[in-house]
Coordinates of C-alpha atoms and ligand atoms in Angstrom, one line a residue:
M1 CA 14.5 -20.6 -10.5
S2 CA 10.8 -20.4 -9.8
L3 CA 9.2 -20.6 -6.4
K4 CA 8.5 -24.0 -5.0
N5 CA 4.9 -25.3 -5.3
T6 CA 3.4 -26.2 -1.9
N7 CA -0.2 -26.4 -1.2
P8 CA -0.2 -24.8 2.3
S9 CA -3.4 -26.5 3.4
Q10 CA -1.7 -29.9 2.8
T11 CA 1.2 -29.2 5.1
S12 CA 1.3 -30.7 8.6
S13 CA 1.6 -27.3 10.2
W14 CA -1.7 -26.1 8.5
K15 CA -3.4 -29.2 9.8
S16 CA -2.1 -28.7 13.3
L17 CA -3.1 -25.0 13.0
N18 CA -6.7 -26.2 12.2
S19 CA -6.9 -28.4 15.3
H20 CA -5.1 -25.8 17.4
F21 CA -7.6 -23.2 16.3
E22 CA -10.5 -25.2 17.8
K23 CA -8.7 -25.1 21.1
V24 CA -7.8 -21.4 21.2
K25 CA -10.4 -19.6 19.1
D26 CA -12.4 -18.5 22.2
L27 CA -9.4 -17.6 24.4
E28 CA -9.6 -14.1 25.8
M29 CA -6.5 -11.9 25.2
K30 CA -6.9 -10.3 28.6
E31 CA -6.6 -13.8 30.2
M32 CA -3.5 -14.4 28.2
F33 CA -2.0 -11.2 29.6
K34 CA -1.9 -12.9 33.0
N35 CA 1.5 -13.9 31.6
E36 CA 3.3 -10.7 32.5
N37 CA 6.0 -11.3 29.8
R38 CA 3.5 -11.4 27.0
A39 CA 3.9 -7.8 25.8
D40 CA 7.7 -8.2 25.8
D41 CA 7.6 -11.7 24.2
F42 CA 5.3 -10.5 21.5
T43 CA 7.2 -7.2 20.6
I44 CA 9.9 -6.8 18.0
N45 CA 12.1 -3.7 18.4
W46 CA 14.0 -2.8 15.3
G47 CA 15.7 0.5 14.7
D48 CA 13.1 3.3 15.2
I49 CA 10.2 0.9 14.7
S50 CA 8.6 -1.3 17.2
L51 CA 5.9 -3.8 16.5
D52 CA 3.8 -4.9 19.5
F53 CA 1.7 -7.9 18.3
S54 CA 0.7 -9.0 21.8
K55 CA -2.9 -7.8 21.4
N56 CA -3.7 -10.7 19.1
R57 CA -5.7 -13.9 19.6
L58 CA -2.7 -16.2 19.6
N59 CA -0.3 -17.8 22.0
K60 CA 3.2 -19.2 21.8
T61 CA 2.0 -22.5 20.2
T62 CA 0.1 -20.6 17.5
L63 CA 3.2 -18.6 16.7
D64 CA 5.4 -21.7 16.5
L65 CA 2.9 -23.4 14.2
L66 CA 2.7 -20.4 12.0
L67 CA 6.5 -20.2 11.8
N68 CA 6.6 -23.9 10.9
L69 CA 4.1 -23.2 8.1
A70 CA 6.4 -20.5 6.8
T71 CA 9.3 -23.0 6.8
Q72 CA 7.3 -25.7 5.2
C73 CA 6.3 -23.3 2.4
D74 CA 9.9 -22.7 1.7
L75 CA 9.9 -19.1 2.7
K76 CA 13.6 -18.8 3.3
N77 CA 14.6 -19.9 -0.2
S78 CA 11.8 -17.9 -1.7
I79 CA 13.1 -14.7 -0.1
E80 CA 16.6 -15.5 -1.5
K81 CA 15.1 -16.1 -5.0
Q82 CA 13.3 -12.8 -5.0
F83 CA 16.3 -10.8 -3.9
N84 CA 18.6 -12.7 -6.3
G85 CA 16.5 -11.8 -9.3
D86 CA 15.1 -15.3 -10.1
K87 CA 12.2 -15.1 -12.4
I88 CA 9.5 -15.7 -9.8
N89 CA 6.8 -13.8 -11.7
K90 CA 6.3 -16.9 -13.8
T91 CA 3.2 -15.9 -15.7
E92 CA 5.0 -12.9 -17.1
N93 CA 8.5 -14.6 -17.1
R94 CA 10.0 -11.8 -15.1
A95 CA 12.1 -11.2 -12.0
V96 CA 10.7 -9.2 -9.1
L97 CA 13.3 -6.6 -8.2
H98 CA 11.8 -3.6 -6.6
T99 CA 14.4 -4.3 -3.9
A100 CA 17.2 -3.8 -6.4
I101 CA 16.1 -0.3 -7.3
R102 CA 16.8 0.8 -3.8
A103 CA 19.9 -1.4 -3.3
S104 CA 23.3 0.1 -2.5
A105 CA 25.9 0.7 -5.2
D106 CA 28.2 -2.1 -4.0
E107 CA 25.6 -4.8 -4.6
N108 CA 25.6 -7.3 -7.5
I109 CA 22.3 -8.4 -8.8
I110 CA 22.3 -10.5 -12.0
V111 CA 19.4 -10.5 -14.4
D112 CA 19.9 -12.3 -17.8
N113 CA 23.6 -12.6 -17.1
K114 CA 24.1 -8.9 -16.4
N115 CA 24.6 -7.0 -13.2
I116 CA 21.8 -4.5 -13.1
I117 CA 23.1 -2.3 -10.3
P118 CA 25.2 0.1 -12.5
S119 CA 22.2 1.0 -14.6
I120 CA 20.1 1.5 -11.5
I121 CA 22.7 3.8 -10.0
K122 CA 22.8 5.7 -13.3
S123 CA 19.1 6.2 -13.4
R124 CA 19.1 7.2 -9.7
Q125 CA 21.7 9.8 -10.6
K126 CA 19.5 11.1 -13.5
I127 CA 16.6 11.5 -11.1
K128 CA 18.8 13.5 -8.7
T129 CA 20.2 15.8 -11.4
F130 CA 16.8 16.5 -12.9
T131 CA 15.3 17.1 -9.5
D132 CA 18.1 19.4 -8.4
D133 CA 18.0 21.3 -11.7
V134 CA 14.3 21.9 -11.6
I135 CA 14.3 22.9 -8.0
S136 CA 17.3 25.3 -8.4
G137 CA 15.7 26.8 -11.5
K138 CA 18.5 25.7 -13.9
I139 CA 15.9 23.8 -15.9
K140 CA 13.4 26.4 -17.1
S141 CA 10.1 26.5 -18.9
H142 CA 9.5 27.3 -22.6
T143 CA 9.1 30.9 -21.7
N144 CA 12.3 30.9 -19.5
K145 CA 10.4 30.8 -16.2
I146 CA 11.2 28.6 -13.2
F147 CA 8.8 25.8 -12.7
K148 CA 6.4 26.1 -9.8
D149 CA 4.0 23.2 -10.2
V150 CA 4.5 19.6 -11.1
V151 CA 1.7 17.4 -12.3
N152 CA 2.1 13.6 -12.2
I153 CA -0.1 12.0 -14.9
G154 CA -0.5 8.2 -14.2
I155 CA -2.8 5.7 -12.6
G156 CA -2.6 2.6 -10.3
G157 CA 1.1 2.1 -9.4
S158 CA 2.0 5.1 -11.5
D159 CA -0.1 7.3 -9.2
L160 CA -0.9 5.7 -5.9
G161 CA 2.7 5.2 -4.6
P162 CA 3.8 8.7 -5.6
V163 CA 0.7 10.5 -4.4
M164 CA 0.8 8.6 -1.1
V165 CA 4.5 9.5 -0.4
V166 CA 4.1 13.1 -1.5
E167 CA 1.2 13.5 0.8
S168 CA 2.9 11.7 3.7
L169 CA 6.1 13.8 3.4
K170 CA 4.4 17.1 2.7
Y171 CA 6.2 18.5 5.8
Y172 CA 9.5 18.0 3.9
R173 CA 8.3 19.7 0.8
S174 CA 10.6 21.5 -1.7
R175 CA 9.4 24.8 -3.2
L176 CA 7.5 22.9 -5.9
K177 CA 3.7 22.2 -5.6
S178 CA 2.6 18.7 -6.7
H179 CA -0.6 17.7 -8.4
F180 CA -1.8 14.3 -9.5
V181 CA -4.1 13.5 -12.4
S182 CA -5.2 9.9 -12.6
N183 CA -8.8 9.2 -13.5
V184 CA -10.0 9.1 -17.1
D185 CA -12.8 11.3 -15.8
G186 CA -12.1 14.5 -17.9
D187 CA -13.5 16.6 -15.1
H188 CA -10.6 15.5 -12.9
V189 CA -7.9 16.8 -15.3
L190 CA -9.8 19.9 -16.2
E191 CA -10.4 20.7 -12.5
I192 CA -6.6 20.5 -11.9
L193 CA -5.7 22.5 -15.0
K194 CA -8.0 25.3 -13.8
E195 CA -5.5 26.2 -11.1
L196 CA -2.4 26.0 -13.2
N197 CA -0.3 28.4 -15.1
P198 CA 1.0 26.7 -18.3
E199 CA 4.2 28.8 -18.2
T200 CA 5.3 27.5 -14.9
T201 CA 4.0 23.9 -14.9
L202 CA 6.0 20.7 -15.6
F203 CA 4.1 17.5 -16.5
I204 CA 5.4 14.0 -15.9
V205 CA 3.7 11.2 -17.8
V206 CA 4.2 8.0 -15.8
S207 CA 3.2 4.8 -17.5
K208 CA 5.1 1.6 -17.6
T209 CA 3.4 0.6 -20.8
F210 CA 2.5 4.1 -22.1
T211 CA -0.7 2.6 -23.4
T212 CA -2.9 3.0 -20.4
Q213 CA -6.2 4.6 -21.5
E214 CA -6.5 6.9 -18.6
T215 CA -2.9 8.2 -18.7
I216 CA -2.7 8.7 -22.4
S217 CA -6.1 10.5 -22.5
N218 CA -5.1 12.9 -19.7
A219 CA -1.6 13.5 -21.3
N220 CA -3.3 14.3 -24.6
T221 CA -5.8 16.7 -23.0
I222 CA -3.0 18.4 -21.2
K223 CA -0.8 18.5 -24.4
D224 CA -3.7 20.3 -26.2
W225 CA -4.1 22.7 -23.3
L226 CA -0.4 23.5 -23.3
E227 CA -0.1 23.9 -27.0
A228 CA -3.2 26.2 -27.1
S229 CA -1.4 28.7 -24.9
L230 CA 2.3 28.2 -25.5
G231 CA 2.5 26.5 -28.9
E232 CA 3.6 23.1 -30.1
K233 CA 7.3 23.7 -29.3
S234 CA 6.6 24.0 -25.6
I235 CA 6.0 20.3 -25.3
K236 CA 9.7 19.6 -25.2
S237 CA 10.3 21.9 -22.2
H238 CA 7.1 21.0 -20.2
F239 CA 6.8 17.3 -20.5
A240 CA 8.9 14.5 -19.0
A241 CA 8.1 10.8 -19.2
V242 CA 8.7 7.6 -17.2
S243 CA 8.1 4.4 -19.1
T244 CA 9.5 1.3 -20.7
N245 CA 7.9 2.2 -24.0
T246 CA 10.5 4.5 -25.7
K247 CA 8.7 4.3 -29.1
E248 CA 5.4 5.8 -27.8
I249 CA 7.3 8.5 -25.8
E250 CA 9.0 9.6 -28.9
D251 CA 5.8 9.7 -30.9
F252 CA 4.2 11.8 -28.1
G253 CA 7.0 14.4 -28.7
I254 CA 8.8 14.3 -25.4
N255 CA 12.4 15.6 -25.2
S256 CA 14.7 12.5 -25.0
E257 CA 16.7 14.2 -22.2
Y258 CA 13.5 14.2 -20.1
V259 CA 12.8 10.5 -20.5
F260 CA 13.3 8.2 -17.6
S261 CA 13.4 4.5 -18.1
M262 CA 11.8 1.7 -16.2
N263 CA 12.5 -2.0 -16.1
D264 CA 10.0 -4.8 -16.7
W265 CA 11.2 -6.5 -13.5
V266 CA 9.6 -3.8 -11.4
G267 CA 5.8 -4.1 -11.0
G268 CA 3.8 -0.9 -11.2
R269 CA 2.5 -1.1 -7.6
F270 CA 6.1 -1.6 -6.3
S271 CA 7.7 1.1 -8.4
L272 CA 7.7 4.3 -6.4
W273 CA 11.4 3.7 -5.6
S274 CA 12.3 3.9 -9.3
S275 CA 11.9 6.8 -11.8
V276 CA 8.2 6.4 -11.1
G277 CA 9.1 8.3 -8.0
L278 CA 10.3 11.3 -10.0
S279 CA 7.4 13.4 -8.7
I280 CA 8.3 12.3 -5.2
S281 CA 11.9 13.4 -5.7
L282 CA 10.8 16.8 -7.1
S283 CA 8.3 17.2 -4.2
I284 CA 10.7 16.5 -1.3
G285 CA 14.1 17.1 -2.9
S286 CA 16.7 14.5 -3.9
K287 CA 18.3 14.1 -0.5
N288 CA 15.0 13.2 1.1
F289 CA 14.2 10.9 -1.8
E290 CA 17.6 9.1 -1.2
N291 CA 16.6 8.8 2.5
L292 CA 13.3 7.2 1.6
L293 CA 15.2 4.6 -0.4
E294 CA 17.6 4.2 2.5
G295 CA 14.8 3.4 4.9
A296 CA 13.4 0.8 2.5
R297 CA 16.9 -0.7 2.0
K298 CA 17.3 -1.1 5.8
M299 CA 13.9 -2.9 6.0
D300 CA 15.1 -5.1 3.1
R301 CA 18.1 -6.1 5.1
H302 CA 16.0 -6.8 8.2
F303 CA 13.6 -8.9 6.2
K304 CA 16.4 -10.9 4.5
S305 CA 18.6 -11.5 7.4
S306 CA 16.4 -11.7 10.6
S307 CA 15.1 -15.0 11.9
F308 CA 11.4 -15.4 11.2
E309 CA 10.4 -15.0 14.9
K310 CA 12.1 -11.6 14.9
N311 CA 11.2 -10.6 11.4
I312 CA 8.5 -7.8 11.3
P313 CA 7.1 -8.5 7.8
V314 CA 7.1 -12.2 8.4
I315 CA 5.3 -11.9 11.7
L316 CA 2.7 -9.5 10.3
A317 CA 2.1 -11.8 7.3
L318 CA 1.6 -14.9 9.6
I319 CA -0.8 -13.1 11.9
S320 CA -2.8 -12.0 8.9
I321 CA -2.9 -15.5 7.6
W322 CA -4.0 -16.7 11.1
Y323 CA -7.1 -14.4 10.9
N324 CA -7.8 -14.8 7.2
N325 CA -7.5 -18.6 7.0
F326 CA -8.5 -19.8 10.4
F327 CA -10.7 -17.1 11.9
K328 CA -12.1 -16.5 8.4
C329 CA -11.8 -12.8 8.7
E330 CA -12.4 -11.2 5.3
T331 CA -11.0 -7.8 5.9
E332 CA -8.1 -6.0 7.6
A333 CA -8.0 -2.3 8.5
V334 CA -5.0 0.0 8.5
I335 CA -5.4 3.0 10.8
P336 CA -2.5 5.5 10.8
Y337 CA -2.6 8.0 13.6
S338 CA -1.1 10.7 11.4
Q339 CA -3.1 12.9 9.0
Y340 CA 0.0 12.8 6.7
L341 CA -0.6 9.1 6.1
S342 CA -4.2 9.6 4.9
K343 CA -3.4 8.0 1.6
L344 CA -1.7 4.9 2.9
P345 CA -4.8 2.7 3.0
A346 CA -5.6 3.4 -0.7
Y347 CA -2.0 2.7 -1.6
L348 CA -2.1 -0.6 0.3
Q349 CA -5.4 -1.5 -1.4
Q350 CA -3.6 -1.7 -4.7
A351 CA -0.4 -3.2 -3.3
V352 CA -2.2 -6.0 -1.4
M353 CA -5.3 -6.6 -3.4
E354 CA -3.8 -6.5 -6.9
S355 CA -1.0 -8.8 -5.7
N356 CA -2.8 -11.3 -3.7
G357 CA -6.3 -11.2 -5.0
K358 CA -5.8 -14.6 -6.8
N359 CA -8.0 -17.7 -6.9
V360 CA -5.6 -19.9 -8.8
D361 CA -2.4 -21.4 -7.3
R362 CA 1.0 -21.8 -8.8
N363 CA -0.1 -25.1 -10.3
G364 CA -2.9 -23.3 -12.2
E365 CA -5.5 -24.9 -10.0
N366 CA -8.3 -23.3 -8.0
V367 CA -7.3 -22.7 -4.4
S368 CA -9.3 -24.4 -1.7
Y369 CA -8.5 -21.8 0.9
Q370 CA -8.8 -18.0 1.2
T371 CA -6.1 -15.8 -0.3
G372 CA -5.9 -11.9 -0.4
N373 CA -7.5 -9.9 2.2
V374 CA -9.7 -6.9 1.7
I375 CA -7.8 -3.9 2.9
W376 CA -9.4 -0.7 4.0
G377 CA -9.0 2.1 6.6
N378 CA -8.5 5.7 7.3
T379 CA -6.7 7.9 9.7
G380 CA -7.2 8.0 13.5
T381 CA -8.8 9.9 15.1
N382 CA -11.2 10.6 12.1
S383 CA -12.1 6.9 11.7
Q384 CA -13.0 6.7 15.4
H385 CA -15.9 9.0 14.5
A386 CA -16.8 7.1 11.4
F387 CA -16.5 3.3 11.3
F388 CA -15.0 2.3 14.7
Q389 CA -18.5 1.6 16.0
L390 CA -18.6 -1.5 13.8
I391 CA -15.1 -2.6 14.8
H392 CA -16.1 -2.3 18.5
Q393 CA -19.6 -3.6 18.5
G394 CA -20.4 -5.0 15.1
T395 CA -20.6 -8.7 14.2
K396 CA -17.4 -8.9 12.2
L397 CA -13.9 -9.6 13.5
I398 CA -11.6 -7.0 11.9
P399 CA -7.9 -7.2 12.7
C400 CA -6.4 -3.7 12.6
D401 CA -2.9 -2.3 12.2
F402 CA -2.5 0.9 14.3
I403 CA 0.4 3.0 13.1
G404 CA 1.6 5.9 15.3
F405 CA 4.6 8.2 15.9
K406 CA 6.3 9.1 19.1
K407 CA 7.1 12.6 18.0
P408 CA 5.0 15.0 15.9
L409 CA 6.7 17.0 13.1
F410 CA 5.9 20.6 14.2
E411 CA 7.7 21.7 17.3
Q412 CA 4.8 23.9 18.2
N413 CA 2.3 21.0 18.0
T414 CA 0.8 20.8 21.5
Q415 CA -1.8 18.2 20.6
H416 CA 0.3 15.1 20.0
D417 CA -0.4 13.6 23.4
K418 CA -4.1 13.9 22.7
L419 CA -3.7 12.1 19.4
M420 CA -1.6 9.4 20.9
S421 CA -3.8 8.9 24.0
N422 CA -6.5 8.0 21.5
F423 CA -4.1 5.7 19.7
F424 CA -3.4 3.7 22.9
A425 CA -7.0 4.0 24.1
Q426 CA -8.4 2.3 21.1
T427 CA -6.3 -0.8 21.1
E428 CA -6.8 -1.2 24.8
A429 CA -10.6 -0.7 24.4
L430 CA -10.7 -3.1 21.5
M431 CA -9.0 -5.8 23.6
M432 CA -10.5 -5.2 27.0
G433 CA -14.0 -4.4 26.0
K434 CA -16.4 -3.5 28.8
N435 CA -18.4 -6.2 30.6
H436 CA -21.9 -6.3 32.0
K437 CA -20.7 -5.7 35.5
D438 CA -18.7 -2.6 34.7
V439 CA -21.4 -1.1 32.6
E440 CA -23.9 -1.7 35.5
L441 CA -21.6 -0.1 38.0
E442 CA -21.2 2.9 35.8
L443 CA -25.0 3.2 35.2
N444 CA -25.7 2.8 38.9
K445 CA -23.9 6.1 39.5
S446 CA -26.3 7.9 37.1
T447 CA -29.8 9.2 37.8
L448 CA -31.4 6.4 35.8
N449 CA -33.8 4.0 37.5
K450 CA -33.5 0.2 37.6
D451 CA -35.7 -0.4 34.5
E452 CA -33.9 2.2 32.5
I453 CA -30.5 0.7 33.5
N454 CA -31.6 -2.9 32.6
F455 CA -32.8 -1.7 29.2
L456 CA -29.6 0.1 28.4
L457 CA -27.2 -2.5 29.7
P458 CA -26.8 -4.7 26.6
F459 CA -26.3 -1.7 24.3
K460 CA -23.4 -0.4 26.3
E461 CA -21.5 -3.6 26.6
F462 CA -18.3 -4.2 24.6
N463 CA -17.3 -7.8 24.0
G464 CA -13.6 -6.8 23.5
N465 CA -11.1 -9.4 22.4
K466 CA -10.6 -7.5 19.1
P467 CA -7.1 -8.0 17.7
T468 CA -4.7 -5.2 16.8
N469 CA -1.0 -4.8 15.9
T470 CA 0.6 -1.6 17.2
I471 CA 3.4 -0.2 15.0
L472 CA 5.0 2.6 16.9
I473 CA 7.6 4.6 15.1
K474 CA 9.9 7.4 16.4
K475 CA 9.0 10.0 13.9
L476 CA 7.6 10.4 10.4
T477 CA 10.7 10.9 8.2
P478 CA 11.5 10.0 4.6
E479 CA 13.6 7.1 6.1
S480 CA 11.0 5.7 8.5
L481 CA 8.3 6.0 5.8
G482 CA 10.6 4.0 3.4
S483 CA 10.9 1.3 6.0
L484 CA 7.2 1.2 6.7
I485 CA 6.3 0.9 3.0
A486 CA 8.9 -1.8 2.4
M487 CA 7.6 -3.6 5.5
Y488 CA 4.1 -3.9 3.9
E489 CA 5.7 -4.9 0.5
H490 CA 7.5 -7.8 2.2
K491 CA 4.3 -8.8 4.1
I492 CA 2.6 -9.1 0.8
F493 CA 5.4 -11.3 -0.6
V494 CA 5.3 -13.7 2.4
Q495 CA 1.6 -14.1 2.1
G496 CA 1.8 -14.8 -1.6
V497 CA 4.5 -17.4 -1.0
I498 CA 2.5 -19.2 1.7
W499 CA -0.8 -19.1 -0.3
N500 CA 1.1 -20.5 -3.2
I501 CA 0.0 -17.9 -5.7
F502 CA 1.7 -15.5 -8.1
S503 CA 1.7 -12.1 -6.4
Y504 CA 3.3 -10.1 -9.2
D505 CA 0.9 -10.4 -12.1
Q506 CA -2.5 -8.7 -12.4
W507 CA -4.5 -10.5 -15.1
G508 CA -7.7 -9.7 -13.3
V509 CA -7.7 -6.1 -14.5
E510 CA -7.6 -7.0 -18.2
L511 CA -11.2 -8.1 -18.9
G512 CA -12.8 -4.9 -17.9
K513 CA -10.2 -2.9 -19.9
Q514 CA -11.0 -5.0 -23.0
L515 CA -14.7 -4.6 -22.7
A516 CA -14.4 -0.8 -22.0
S517 CA -12.5 -0.3 -25.3
K518 CA -15.1 -2.3 -27.3
L519 CA -17.9 -0.3 -25.6
L520 CA -16.2 3.0 -26.3
E521 CA -16.2 2.2 -30.0
E522 CA -19.9 1.3 -29.9
I523 CA -20.7 4.4 -27.9
E524 CA -18.8 6.7 -30.1
K525 CA -20.5 5.3 -33.2
K526 CA -23.8 5.3 -31.3
E527 CA -24.2 1.6 -32.4
P528 CA -24.5 -0.6 -29.4
K529 CA -24.0 -4.3 -30.2
T530 CA -25.6 -7.2 -28.3
H531 CA -24.7 -7.4 -24.7
D532 CA -26.5 -8.9 -21.7
Y533 CA -30.0 -7.4 -21.2
S534 CA -29.0 -5.1 -18.4
T535 CA -26.0 -3.6 -20.2
N536 CA -28.1 -3.2 -23.4
S537 CA -30.8 -1.3 -21.5
L538 CA -28.3 0.9 -19.7
L539 CA -26.6 1.8 -23.0
K540 CA -29.9 2.7 -24.6
K541 CA -30.5 5.1 -21.7
Y542 CA -27.1 6.6 -22.0
L543 CA -27.3 7.1 -25.7
K544 CA -30.7 8.7 -25.6
N545 CA -30.5 12.5 -25.6
Ligands
F6P1 O1 -4.6 -1.9 -14.5 C1 -3.6 -2.2 -13.6 C2 -2.3 -1.7 -13.9 O2 -1.6 -2.5 -14.9 C3 -1.4 -1.6 -12.7 O3 -0.8 -2.8 -12.3 C4 -0.5 -0.5 -13.0 O4 0.0 0.0 -11.8 C5 -1.5 0.5 -13.7 O5 -2.3 -0.4 -14.4 C6 -0.8 1.5 -14.6 O6 -0.1 0.9 -15.6 P1 0.9 1.8 -16.5 O7 2.0 2.2 -15.6 O8 1.4 0.8 -17.5 O9 0.2 2.9 -17.1

């Protein structure tokens, strides 16, 4: 069954939210904190994760109205439909089952009259065996050496999830060193090959379709490079593939034992839990990979079974809708206070923006309200020294997610309190700001004269009242990372349901791809056809020696 079609802006709760917004839009959070229970009331503690959403410009009524909106948009049934394998990705006639690939062995999920769990467990076992055998050295290279380096060749969902998790869990690394080749920019692949020894490097081509220009070009470049030093026969020992396209894999010459299948009901950007995560498993070992899945599975259960007001992904999604559709915020920042999570914002950019960047609703009509947010961010404290100026004193309202960990990973890390004091200081500063009086008091203690103080005053004031969510996690582990990623996946789902859009297709990336392949032909033949004036003149410049 497909998702119900509800225009959110026509629901009574949306209309009530509109009038409620007029009443509360200027409320100061610090005033709302006169209610001493606010922090407790607006915190969800779940396992090793706590979400404090009290530093937001909303009150109990706002939350109740948002929760009503979720109910009126049929969220409960939609969640059931997704987990049950209903074909909710209607434009591609597919189920959406990234949750199934991390499900436990005793579950039953039926797609096209067949329980898919046994085949999922089988493919999980294959990932485990391959991982264990490469790490132990049982699987060897063409010249009988143990593999030392693993290169993931993929782009988009076949790159961003794996590279983000590998980077995030670097602390838990196996003896293998991971590399990622994604861009069709030949300099990217050549730069990476420069460091590698063909005799000890394993390549994994990850492409759901196995037709993606970037991935296939890089795979062919690498194939030539490998053949040049080890001969044609080496391909069978040095390449593995993850794809749904068995025919193309065979044509490429990959050993059928090193082929890992994928299913069409897992979208690229949600696929790191599947065999797309092979490079993750090799990088952190099969036990840690299983723990990553376990963390996601726990978050799935929380999402599926918790009431909406205690449901972390639901609350995050509703808060984000509040800012996006009522405050008209265009962007949202994600600031992890862990250098390990430096790739999380880039990963979320694809997950969020490819999913919810849609201007047509589930009726095929143009939406009359805003949908997908622009996601951006970087790690704290680095971002404090880069773009925080604008968040504190700029003209745009930018809701931020702050993600921090109670414990560092290295026992000898003596700087964690410094990192975390910045983490807490920023959300406090963003909310409290600094008023005229306080700035004046401070400046009066300096050696400046009255005129100098009066001049400086407005520049040193902070309006405050800037919203943040604080996601505090016990420790960065494969399991907690799994939960964190699944939390954002479910947030995306909830927003897509409420905005009445299809979150699991990505037609918007096709036009550019089609044009690029036409242009490539024209460039290669040096025969540019008629384009718009600007493109014509640029092509002329490019083709001129
Ligand atoms: O261009 C977008 C996209 O289709 C993504 O959705 C996907 O993750 C990426 O390309 C890579 O696709 P594939 O895994 O088929 O190579």
